[in-house]
Coordinates of C-alpha atoms and ligand atoms in Angstrom, one line a residue:
X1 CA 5.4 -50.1 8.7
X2 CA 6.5 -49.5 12.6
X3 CA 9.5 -48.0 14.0
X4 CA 11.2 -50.8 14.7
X5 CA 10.2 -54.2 14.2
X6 CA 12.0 -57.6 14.6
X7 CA 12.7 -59.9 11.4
X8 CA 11.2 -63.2 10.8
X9 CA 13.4 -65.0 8.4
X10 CA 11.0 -67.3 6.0
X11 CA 13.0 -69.1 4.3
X12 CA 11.8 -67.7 0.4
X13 CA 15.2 -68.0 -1.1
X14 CA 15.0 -72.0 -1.4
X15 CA 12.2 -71.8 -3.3
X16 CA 13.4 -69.2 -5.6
X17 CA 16.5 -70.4 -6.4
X18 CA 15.5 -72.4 -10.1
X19 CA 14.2 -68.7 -10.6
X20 CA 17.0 -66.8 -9.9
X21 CA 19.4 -68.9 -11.6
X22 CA 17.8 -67.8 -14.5
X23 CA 16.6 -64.7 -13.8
X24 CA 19.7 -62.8 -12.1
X25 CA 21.9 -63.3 -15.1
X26 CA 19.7 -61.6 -17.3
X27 CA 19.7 -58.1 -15.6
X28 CA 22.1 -55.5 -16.5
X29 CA 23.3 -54.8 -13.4
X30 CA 24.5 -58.1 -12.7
X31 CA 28.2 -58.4 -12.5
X32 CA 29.0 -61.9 -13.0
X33 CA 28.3 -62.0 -16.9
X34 CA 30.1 -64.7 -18.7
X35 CA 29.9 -67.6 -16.1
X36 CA 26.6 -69.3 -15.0
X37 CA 24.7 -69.0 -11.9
X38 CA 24.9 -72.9 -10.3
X39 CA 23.2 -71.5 -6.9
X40 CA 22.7 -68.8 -4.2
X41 CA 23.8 -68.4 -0.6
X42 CA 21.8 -66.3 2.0
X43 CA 23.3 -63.0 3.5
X44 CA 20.4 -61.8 4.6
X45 CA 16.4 -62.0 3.8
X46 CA 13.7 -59.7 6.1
X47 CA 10.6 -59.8 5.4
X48 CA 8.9 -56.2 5.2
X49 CA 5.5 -57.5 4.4
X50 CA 4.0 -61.0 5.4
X51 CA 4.3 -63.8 2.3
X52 CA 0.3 -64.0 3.1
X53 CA -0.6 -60.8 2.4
X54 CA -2.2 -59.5 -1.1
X55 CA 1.3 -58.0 -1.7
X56 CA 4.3 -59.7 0.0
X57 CA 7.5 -58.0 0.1
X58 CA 11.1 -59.7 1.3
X59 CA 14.3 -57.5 1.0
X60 CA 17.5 -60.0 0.0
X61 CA 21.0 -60.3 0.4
X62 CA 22.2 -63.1 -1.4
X63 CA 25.5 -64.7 -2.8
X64 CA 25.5 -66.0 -6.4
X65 CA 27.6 -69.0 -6.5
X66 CA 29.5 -69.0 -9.9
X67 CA 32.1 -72.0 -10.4
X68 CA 35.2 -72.4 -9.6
X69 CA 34.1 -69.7 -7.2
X70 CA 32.0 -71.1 -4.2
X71 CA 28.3 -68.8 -3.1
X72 CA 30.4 -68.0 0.1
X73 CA 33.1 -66.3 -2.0
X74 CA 30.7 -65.0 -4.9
X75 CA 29.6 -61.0 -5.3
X76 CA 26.8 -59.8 -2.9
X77 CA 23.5 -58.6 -4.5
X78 CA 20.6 -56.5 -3.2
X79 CA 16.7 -57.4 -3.9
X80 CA 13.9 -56.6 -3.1
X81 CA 11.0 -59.4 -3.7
X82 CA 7.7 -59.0 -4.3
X83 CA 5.1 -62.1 -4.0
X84 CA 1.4 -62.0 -5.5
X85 CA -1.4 -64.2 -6.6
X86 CA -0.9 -62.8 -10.2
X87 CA 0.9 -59.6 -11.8
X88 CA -1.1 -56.9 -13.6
X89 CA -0.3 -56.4 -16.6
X90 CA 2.0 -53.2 -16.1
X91 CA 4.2 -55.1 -13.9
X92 CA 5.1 -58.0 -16.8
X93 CA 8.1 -56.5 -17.1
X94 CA 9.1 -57.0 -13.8
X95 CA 8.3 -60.8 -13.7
X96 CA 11.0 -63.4 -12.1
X97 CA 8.9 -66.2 -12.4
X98 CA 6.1 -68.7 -10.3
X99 CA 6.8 -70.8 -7.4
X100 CA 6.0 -74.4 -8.0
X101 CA 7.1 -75.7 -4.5
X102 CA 7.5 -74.6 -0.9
X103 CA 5.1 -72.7 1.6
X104 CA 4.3 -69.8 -1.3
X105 CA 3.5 -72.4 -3.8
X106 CA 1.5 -70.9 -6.6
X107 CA 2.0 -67.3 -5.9
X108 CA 4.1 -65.2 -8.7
X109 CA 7.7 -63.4 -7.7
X110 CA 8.8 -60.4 -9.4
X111 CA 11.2 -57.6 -9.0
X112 CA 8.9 -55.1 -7.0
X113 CA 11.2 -51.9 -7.2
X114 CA 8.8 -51.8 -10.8
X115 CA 6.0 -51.8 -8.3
X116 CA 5.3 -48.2 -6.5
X117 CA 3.4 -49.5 -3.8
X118 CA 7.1 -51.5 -2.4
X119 CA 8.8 -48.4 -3.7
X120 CA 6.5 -46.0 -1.6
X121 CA 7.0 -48.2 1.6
X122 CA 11.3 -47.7 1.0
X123 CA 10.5 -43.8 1.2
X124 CA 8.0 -44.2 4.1
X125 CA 10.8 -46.6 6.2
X126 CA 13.7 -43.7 5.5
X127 CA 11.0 -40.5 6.3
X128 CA 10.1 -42.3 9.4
X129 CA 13.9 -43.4 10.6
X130 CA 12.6 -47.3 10.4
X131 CA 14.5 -50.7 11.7
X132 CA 13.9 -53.3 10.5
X133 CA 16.0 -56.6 11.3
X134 CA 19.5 -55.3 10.5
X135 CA 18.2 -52.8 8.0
X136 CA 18.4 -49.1 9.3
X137 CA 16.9 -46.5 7.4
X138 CA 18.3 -43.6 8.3
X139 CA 17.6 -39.6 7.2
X140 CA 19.7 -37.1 7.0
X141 CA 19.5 -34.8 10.3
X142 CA 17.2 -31.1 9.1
X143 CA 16.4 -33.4 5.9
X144 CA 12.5 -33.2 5.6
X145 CA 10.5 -36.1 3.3
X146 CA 6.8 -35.4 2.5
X147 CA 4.9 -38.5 3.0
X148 CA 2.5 -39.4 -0.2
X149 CA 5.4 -39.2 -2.8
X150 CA 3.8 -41.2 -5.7
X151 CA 6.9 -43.5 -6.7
X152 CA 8.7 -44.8 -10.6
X153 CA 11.4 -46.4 -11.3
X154 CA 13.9 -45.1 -14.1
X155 CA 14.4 -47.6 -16.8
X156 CA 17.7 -46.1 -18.2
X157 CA 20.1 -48.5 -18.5
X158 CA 22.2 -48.9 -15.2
X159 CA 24.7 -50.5 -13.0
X160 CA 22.5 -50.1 -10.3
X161 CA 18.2 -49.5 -10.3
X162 CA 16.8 -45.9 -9.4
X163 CA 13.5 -44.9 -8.1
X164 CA 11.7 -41.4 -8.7
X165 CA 9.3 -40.2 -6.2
X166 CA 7.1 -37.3 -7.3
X167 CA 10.1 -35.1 -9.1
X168 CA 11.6 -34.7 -5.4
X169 CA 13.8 -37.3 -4.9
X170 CA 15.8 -40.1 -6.6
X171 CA 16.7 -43.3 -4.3
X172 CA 19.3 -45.0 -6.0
X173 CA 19.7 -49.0 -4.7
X174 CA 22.6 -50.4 -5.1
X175 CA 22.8 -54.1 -6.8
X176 CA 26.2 -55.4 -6.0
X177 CA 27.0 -54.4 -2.7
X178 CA 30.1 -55.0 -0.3
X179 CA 30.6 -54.1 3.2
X180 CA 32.4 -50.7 3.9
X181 CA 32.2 -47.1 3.4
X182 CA 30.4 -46.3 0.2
X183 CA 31.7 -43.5 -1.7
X184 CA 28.4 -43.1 -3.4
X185 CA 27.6 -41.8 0.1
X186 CA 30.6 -40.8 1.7
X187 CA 31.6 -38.5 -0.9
X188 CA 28.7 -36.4 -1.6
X189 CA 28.2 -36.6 2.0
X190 CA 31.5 -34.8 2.3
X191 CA 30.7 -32.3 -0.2
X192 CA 27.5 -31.0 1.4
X193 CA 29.4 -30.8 4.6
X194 CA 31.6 -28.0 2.3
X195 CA 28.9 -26.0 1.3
X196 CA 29.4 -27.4 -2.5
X197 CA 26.5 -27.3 -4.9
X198 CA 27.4 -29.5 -7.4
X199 CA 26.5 -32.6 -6.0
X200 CA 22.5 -33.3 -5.1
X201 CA 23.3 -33.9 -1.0
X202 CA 22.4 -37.3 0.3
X203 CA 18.9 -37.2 2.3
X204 CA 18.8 -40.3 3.3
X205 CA 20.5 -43.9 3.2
X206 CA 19.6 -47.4 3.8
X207 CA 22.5 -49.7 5.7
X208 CA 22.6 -53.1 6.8
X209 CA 24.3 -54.4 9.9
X210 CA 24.3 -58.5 10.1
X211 CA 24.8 -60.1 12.9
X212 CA 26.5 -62.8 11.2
X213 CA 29.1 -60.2 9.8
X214 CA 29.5 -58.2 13.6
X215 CA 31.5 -54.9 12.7
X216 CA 30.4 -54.4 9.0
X217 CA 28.2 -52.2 7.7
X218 CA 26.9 -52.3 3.7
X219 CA 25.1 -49.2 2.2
X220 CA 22.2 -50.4 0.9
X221 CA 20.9 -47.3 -1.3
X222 CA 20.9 -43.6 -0.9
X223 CA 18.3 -41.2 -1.4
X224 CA 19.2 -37.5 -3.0
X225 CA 17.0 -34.3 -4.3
X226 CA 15.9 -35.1 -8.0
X227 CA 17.1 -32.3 -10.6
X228 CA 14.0 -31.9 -12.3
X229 CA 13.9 -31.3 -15.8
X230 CA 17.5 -32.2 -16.3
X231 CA 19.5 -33.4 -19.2
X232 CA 22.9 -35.7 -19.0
X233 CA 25.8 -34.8 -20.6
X234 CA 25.5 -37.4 -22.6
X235 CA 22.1 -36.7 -24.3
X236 CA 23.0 -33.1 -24.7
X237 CA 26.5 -33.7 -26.4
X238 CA 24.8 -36.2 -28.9
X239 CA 22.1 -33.4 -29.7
X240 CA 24.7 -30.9 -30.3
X241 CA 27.1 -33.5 -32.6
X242 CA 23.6 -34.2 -34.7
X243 CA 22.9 -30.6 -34.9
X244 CA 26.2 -30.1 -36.3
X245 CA 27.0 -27.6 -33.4
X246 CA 29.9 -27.4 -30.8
X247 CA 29.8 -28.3 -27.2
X248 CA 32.2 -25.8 -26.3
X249 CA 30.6 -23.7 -24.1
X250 CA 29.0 -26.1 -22.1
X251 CA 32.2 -28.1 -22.2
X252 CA 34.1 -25.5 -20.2
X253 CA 31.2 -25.2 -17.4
X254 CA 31.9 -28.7 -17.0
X255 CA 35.3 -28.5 -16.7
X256 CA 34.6 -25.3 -14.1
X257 CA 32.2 -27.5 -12.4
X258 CA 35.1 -30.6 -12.0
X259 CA 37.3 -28.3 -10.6
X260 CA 34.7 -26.9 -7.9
X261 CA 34.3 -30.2 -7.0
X262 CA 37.8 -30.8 -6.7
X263 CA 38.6 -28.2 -4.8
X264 CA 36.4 -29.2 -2.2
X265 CA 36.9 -32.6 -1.8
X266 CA 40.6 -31.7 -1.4
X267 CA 39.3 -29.6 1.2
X268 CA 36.9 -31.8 3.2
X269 CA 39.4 -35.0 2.9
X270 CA 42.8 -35.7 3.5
X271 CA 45.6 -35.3 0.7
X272 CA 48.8 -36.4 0.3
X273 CA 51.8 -36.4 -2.2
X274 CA 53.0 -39.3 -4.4
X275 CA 57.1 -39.6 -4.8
X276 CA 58.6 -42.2 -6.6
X277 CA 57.5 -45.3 -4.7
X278 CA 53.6 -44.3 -4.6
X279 CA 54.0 -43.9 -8.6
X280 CA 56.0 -47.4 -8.8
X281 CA 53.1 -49.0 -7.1
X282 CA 50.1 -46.9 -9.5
X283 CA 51.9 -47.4 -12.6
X284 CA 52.3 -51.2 -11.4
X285 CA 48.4 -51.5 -11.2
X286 CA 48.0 -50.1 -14.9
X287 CA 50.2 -52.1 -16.0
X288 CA 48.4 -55.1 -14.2
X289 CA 45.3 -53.8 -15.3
X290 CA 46.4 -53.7 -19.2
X291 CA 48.2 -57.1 -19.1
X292 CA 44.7 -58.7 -17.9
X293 CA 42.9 -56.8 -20.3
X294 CA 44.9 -57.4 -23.5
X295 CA 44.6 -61.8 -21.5
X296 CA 40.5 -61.0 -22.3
X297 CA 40.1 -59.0 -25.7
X298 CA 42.7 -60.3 -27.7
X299 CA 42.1 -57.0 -30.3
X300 CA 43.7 -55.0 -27.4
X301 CA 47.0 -57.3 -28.2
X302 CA 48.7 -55.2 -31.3
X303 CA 48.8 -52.1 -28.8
X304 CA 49.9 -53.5 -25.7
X305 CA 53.7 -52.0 -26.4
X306 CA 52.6 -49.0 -27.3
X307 CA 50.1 -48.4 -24.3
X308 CA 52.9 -49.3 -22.1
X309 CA 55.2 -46.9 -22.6
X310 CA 52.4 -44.2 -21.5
X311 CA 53.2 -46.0 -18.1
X312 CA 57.2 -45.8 -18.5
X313 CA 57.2 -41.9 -19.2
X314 CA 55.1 -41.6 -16.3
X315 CA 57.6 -44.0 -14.3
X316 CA 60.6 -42.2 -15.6
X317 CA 59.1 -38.5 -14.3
X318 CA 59.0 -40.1 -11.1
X319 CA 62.3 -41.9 -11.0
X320 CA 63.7 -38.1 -12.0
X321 CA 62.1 -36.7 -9.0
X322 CA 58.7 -35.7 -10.0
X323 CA 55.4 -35.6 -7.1
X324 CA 51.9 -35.2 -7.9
X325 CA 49.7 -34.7 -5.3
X326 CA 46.5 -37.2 -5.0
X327 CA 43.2 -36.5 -3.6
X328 CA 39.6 -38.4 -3.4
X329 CA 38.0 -38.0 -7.0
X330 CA 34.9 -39.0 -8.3
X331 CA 36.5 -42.4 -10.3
X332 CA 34.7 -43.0 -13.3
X333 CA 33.4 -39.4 -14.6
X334 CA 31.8 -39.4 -18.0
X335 CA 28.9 -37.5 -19.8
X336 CA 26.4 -39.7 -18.3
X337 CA 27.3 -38.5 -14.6
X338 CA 26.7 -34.9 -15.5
X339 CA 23.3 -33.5 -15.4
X340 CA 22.4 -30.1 -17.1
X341 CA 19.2 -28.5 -15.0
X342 CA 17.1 -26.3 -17.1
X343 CA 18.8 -23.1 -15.9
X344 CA 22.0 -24.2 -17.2
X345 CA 23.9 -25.6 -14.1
X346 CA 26.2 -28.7 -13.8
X347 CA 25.9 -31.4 -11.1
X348 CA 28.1 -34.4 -11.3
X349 CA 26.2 -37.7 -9.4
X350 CA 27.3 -41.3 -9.6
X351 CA 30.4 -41.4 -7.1
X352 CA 30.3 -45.5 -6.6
X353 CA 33.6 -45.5 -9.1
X354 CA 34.2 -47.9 -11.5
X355 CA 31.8 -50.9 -10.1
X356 CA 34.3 -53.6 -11.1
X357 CA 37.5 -52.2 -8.8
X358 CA 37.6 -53.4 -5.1
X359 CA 36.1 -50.5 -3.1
X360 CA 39.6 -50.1 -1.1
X361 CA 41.0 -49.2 -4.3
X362 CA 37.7 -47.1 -5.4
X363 CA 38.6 -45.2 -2.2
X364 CA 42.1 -44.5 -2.6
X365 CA 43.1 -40.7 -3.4
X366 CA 44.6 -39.9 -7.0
X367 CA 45.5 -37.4 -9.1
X368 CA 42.5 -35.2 -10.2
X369 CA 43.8 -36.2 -13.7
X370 CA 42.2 -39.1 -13.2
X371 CA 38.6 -37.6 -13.5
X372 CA 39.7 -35.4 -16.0
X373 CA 40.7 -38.3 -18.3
X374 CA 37.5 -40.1 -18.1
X375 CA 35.8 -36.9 -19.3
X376 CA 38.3 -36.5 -22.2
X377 CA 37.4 -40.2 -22.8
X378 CA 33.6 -39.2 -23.1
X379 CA 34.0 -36.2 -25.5
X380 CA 36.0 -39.1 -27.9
X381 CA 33.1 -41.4 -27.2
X382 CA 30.3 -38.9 -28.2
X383 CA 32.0 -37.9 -31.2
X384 CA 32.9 -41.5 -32.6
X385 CA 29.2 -42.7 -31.9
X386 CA 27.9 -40.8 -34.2
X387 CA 30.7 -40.1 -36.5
X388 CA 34.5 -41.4 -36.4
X389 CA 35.6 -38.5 -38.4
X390 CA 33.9 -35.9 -35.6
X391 CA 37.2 -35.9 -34.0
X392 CA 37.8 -32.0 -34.5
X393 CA 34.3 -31.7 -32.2
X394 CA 35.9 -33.6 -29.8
X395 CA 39.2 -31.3 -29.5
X396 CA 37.5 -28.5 -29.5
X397 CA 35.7 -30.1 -26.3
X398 CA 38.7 -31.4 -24.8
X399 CA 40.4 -27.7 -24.9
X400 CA 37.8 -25.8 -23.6
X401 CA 37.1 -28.3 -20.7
X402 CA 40.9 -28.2 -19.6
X403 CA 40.3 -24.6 -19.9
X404 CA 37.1 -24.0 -17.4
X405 CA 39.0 -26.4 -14.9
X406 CA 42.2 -24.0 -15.5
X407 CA 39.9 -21.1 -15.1
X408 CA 38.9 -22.7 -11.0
X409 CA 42.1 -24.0 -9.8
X410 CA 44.8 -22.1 -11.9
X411 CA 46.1 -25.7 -13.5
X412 CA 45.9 -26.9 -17.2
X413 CA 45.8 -30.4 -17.1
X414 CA 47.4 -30.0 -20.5
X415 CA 50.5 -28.6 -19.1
X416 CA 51.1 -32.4 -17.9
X417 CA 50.9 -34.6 -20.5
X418 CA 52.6 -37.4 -19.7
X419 CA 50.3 -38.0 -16.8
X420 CA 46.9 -37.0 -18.7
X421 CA 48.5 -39.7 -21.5
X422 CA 48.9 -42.3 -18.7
X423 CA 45.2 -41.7 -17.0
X424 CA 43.6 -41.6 -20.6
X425 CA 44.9 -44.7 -21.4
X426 CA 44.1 -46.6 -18.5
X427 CA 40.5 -45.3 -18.9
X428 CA 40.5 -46.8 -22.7
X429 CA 41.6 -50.1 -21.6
X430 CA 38.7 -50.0 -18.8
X431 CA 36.3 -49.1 -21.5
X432 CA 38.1 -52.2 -23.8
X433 CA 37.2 -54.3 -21.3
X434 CA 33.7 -52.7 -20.2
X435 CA 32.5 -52.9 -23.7
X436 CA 33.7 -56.5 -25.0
X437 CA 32.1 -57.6 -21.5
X438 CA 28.4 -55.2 -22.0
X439 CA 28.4 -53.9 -25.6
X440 CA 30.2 -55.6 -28.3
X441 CA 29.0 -53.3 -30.9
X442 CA 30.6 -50.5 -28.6
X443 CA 34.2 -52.1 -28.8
X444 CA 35.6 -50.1 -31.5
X445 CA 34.9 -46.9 -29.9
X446 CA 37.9 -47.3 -27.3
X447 CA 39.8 -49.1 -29.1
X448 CA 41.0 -46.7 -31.8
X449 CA 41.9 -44.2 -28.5
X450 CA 43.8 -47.2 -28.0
X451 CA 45.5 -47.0 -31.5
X452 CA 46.4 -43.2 -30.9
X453 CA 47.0 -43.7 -27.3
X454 CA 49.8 -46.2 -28.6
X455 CA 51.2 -44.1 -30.4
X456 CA 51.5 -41.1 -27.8
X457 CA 48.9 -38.9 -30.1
X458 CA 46.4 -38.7 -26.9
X459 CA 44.6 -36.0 -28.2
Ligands
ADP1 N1 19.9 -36.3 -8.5 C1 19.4 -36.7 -9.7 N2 18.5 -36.0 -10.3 C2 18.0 -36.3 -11.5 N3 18.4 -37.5 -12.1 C3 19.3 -38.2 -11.5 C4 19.9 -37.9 -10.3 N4 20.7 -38.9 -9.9 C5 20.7 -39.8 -10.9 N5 19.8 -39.4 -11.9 C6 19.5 -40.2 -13.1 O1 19.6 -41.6 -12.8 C7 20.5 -42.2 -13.7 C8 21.3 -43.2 -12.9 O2 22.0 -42.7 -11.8 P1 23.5 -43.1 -11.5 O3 23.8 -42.6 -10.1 O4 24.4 -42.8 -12.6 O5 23.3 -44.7 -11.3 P2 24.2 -46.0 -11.8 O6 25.3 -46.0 -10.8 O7 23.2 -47.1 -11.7 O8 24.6 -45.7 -13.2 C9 21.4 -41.0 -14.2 O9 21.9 -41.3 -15.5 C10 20.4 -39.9 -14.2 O10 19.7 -39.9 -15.4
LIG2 O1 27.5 -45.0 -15.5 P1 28.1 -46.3 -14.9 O2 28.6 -46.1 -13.6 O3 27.2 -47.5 -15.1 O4 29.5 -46.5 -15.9 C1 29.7 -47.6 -16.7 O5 28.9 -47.6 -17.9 C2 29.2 -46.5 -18.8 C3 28.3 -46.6 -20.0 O6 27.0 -46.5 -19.6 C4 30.6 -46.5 -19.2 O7 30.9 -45.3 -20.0 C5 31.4 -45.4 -21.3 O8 30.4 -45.2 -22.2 C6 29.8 -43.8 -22.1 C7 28.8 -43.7 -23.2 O9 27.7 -44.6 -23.0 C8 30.9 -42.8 -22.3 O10 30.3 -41.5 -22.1 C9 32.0 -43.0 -21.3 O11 33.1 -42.0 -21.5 C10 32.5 -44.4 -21.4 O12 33.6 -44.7 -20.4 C11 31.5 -46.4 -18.0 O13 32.9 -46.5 -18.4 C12 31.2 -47.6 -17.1 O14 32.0 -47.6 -15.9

């Protein structure tokens, strides 16, 4: 691929509309579930290897049109299209479907991030600082890739889709994607600037610039150092709760590792101090947040009261005078965004935030209590998926996590309940909402933190 080459813009996605239609509702990471796809509107299509070739290649931006909302209004995705006279057999999974009509009649479409030879040209466009059309692939200044990295994508189950070259690097691409800072980028950016370890540092990043959208900028996908060998959070905890063992120990290095993060993201970006009118407008939004949820899963309903006075103590603290000081945070930590490497250390990944929130609001600072609430959340999750009565494991977690993040920045979340009570239960009513929306079968696992949460028995 060369330096910098000029876009021709074929005009593929007419002729996979039908396809997509179909197709793009079926994939995890699509956003839109619950209303049908009725069309597609081009952001932006550039063609990294000719339609004629053996292998064609087209990276898209496209708006799915989902009535009442119009394509020009409807959420951005990011794909990258491969085109061939037939599929080998390893790549069925990847299949999208064969064109009937237009100029690539008779050649089959699939998702070619499954394929390594697409994958490997991704790597090869950020190693060698590529342009192509508005697509700048861009490396991270000292960051050295070594060509001939032999490329797989992960098949976890993911809001976005991830790529593993050799056990180097992991290029994560981002499906729904709006313009703006990304603080999947932005954030760990930051914290490499500090000198923190927890967080893999960004090598390198893929960005679009359009010249139909002059000033804005959309990260495409970033590329990070693998952790080799390593476990989640999640994995491990569910080994330990089937073992019949505790997760103590490793609970409080995660709760040391928070707070190192913490500490120096409060360092690297700006801070500032919520009075009474900052914590009228955040209580506001949870209560927003909880009205719309109970409007979608009616079994949220029965609690609604309940959840709502976690809000009001937290309004009346600030009425009486109470600050709390608000940072950037990583948004929507769980098990899952914690990764164990074989010699024991913590890294915390995944700093999009909740997918679903606007990013202005992703991007927002908090109260570190936020994060610290969504891992709370995650020990109750563990326990409860394997057995509802494994609360006790779950305590035990939740005190010896408050303690490693006391141990790093001298603060027991404990000591302030009445915000920990509020953040939890805004968490559970994401999750409400998250599961009756992705897992059904998950639903009850939230919703009796809900029932406690009502009742002001958080832990
Ligand atoms: N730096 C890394 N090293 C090793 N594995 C990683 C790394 N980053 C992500 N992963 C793996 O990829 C998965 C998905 O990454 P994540 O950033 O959480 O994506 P998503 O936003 O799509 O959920 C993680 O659960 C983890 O297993
Ligand atoms: O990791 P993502 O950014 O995709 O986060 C979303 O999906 C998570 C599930 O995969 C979801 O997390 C919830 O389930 C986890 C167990 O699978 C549990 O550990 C978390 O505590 C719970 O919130 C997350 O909320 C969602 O944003």
């Amino acid at each position: 691929m060369a330096e910098t080459v000029t876009s021709s813009t074929p005009p593929l996605l007419a002729s996979l509309d039908p396809l997509l239609r179909e197709w793009l509702p079926r994939q995890r990471w699509f956003a839109g579930k619950g209303s049908p796809v009725t069309g597609f509107a081009t952001v932006a299509e550039t063609e990294l290897l000719p339609s004629d070739s053996r292998l064609g290649l087209h990276h898209l931006l496209i708006r799915a049109e989902q009535p009442p909302a119009p394509a020009s209004a409807g959420d951005c995705y990011q794909l990258l299209i491969g085109t061939r006279e037939a599929l080998p057999p390893r790549l069925a999974p990847a299949l999208i479907g064969h064109l009937t009509e237009g100029p690539l009649a008779g050649r089959t479409v699939y998702d070619a991030l499954y394929d390594p030879r697409p994958a490997e040209l991704l790597l090869e466009a950020l190693r060698t600082r590529a342009r192509i059309g508005g697509l700048f692939f861009e490396r991270a200044p000292g960051t050295e890739i070594r060509d001939g990295l032999v490329a797989r994508l992960l098949t976890a189950e993911q809001s976005n889709s991830s790529v593993v070259y050799g056990d180097t690097f992991i290029l994560k691409l981002l499906r729904r994607v709006v313009p703006g800072v990304n603080p999947d980028l932005e954030l760990p950016l930051a914290l490499a600037r500090e000198g923190c370890a927890r967080v893999p540092a960004p090598a390198a990043w893929l960005r679009a610039e359009l010249s139909e959208e002059p000033g804005a900028s959309y990260v495409l996908a970033v590329l990070q150092p693998f952790v080799s060998g390593a476990t989640d959070g999640w994995e491990l905890a569910l080994r330990e709760l089937a073992k019949g063992e505790d997760f103590a120990a490793d609970a409080r290095a995660l709760g040391r590792a928070t707070a190192e993060v913490h500490t120096a993201l409060a360092r690297a970006l700006p801070t500032v101090t919520l009075g009474h009118v900052q914590l009228e407008s955040m209580v506001a939004g949870m209560t927003e947040r909880l009205t719309a949820a109970a409007q979608a899963v009616p079994a949220l309903r029965p609690y609604e009261d309940g959840l709502r006075s976690a809000y009001e103590a937290l309004a009346g603290l600030a009425a009486e005078g109470r600050t709390w000081t608000a940072q950037r945070v990583h948004g929507d930590l769980h098990l899952g965004q914690c990764l164990r490497s074989p010699s024991g250390e913590w890294s915390l990944i995944d700093f999009e935030g909740e997918p679903a929130r606007p990013l202005a609001e992703r991007r927002l600072p908090q109260p570190p209590v936020r994060d610290i609430a969504g891992m709370l959340r995650s020990f109750d999750y563990a326990a409860h998926s394997v057995t509802p009565s494994a609360r006790a494991w779950a305590q035990l977690c939740r005190a010896a996590y408050c303690s490693g993040y006391a141990e790093i920045t001298g603060t027991d979340p404990r000591t302030d309940p009445v915000l920990l009570r509020a953040y939890e239960t805004d968490k559970a009513v994401y999750e409400v909402v998250y599961e009756a929306r992705h897992r059904p079968d998950w639903l009850p696992v939230p919703l009796s933190a809900v029932r406690r949460l009502a009742t002001s028995d958080s832990t």
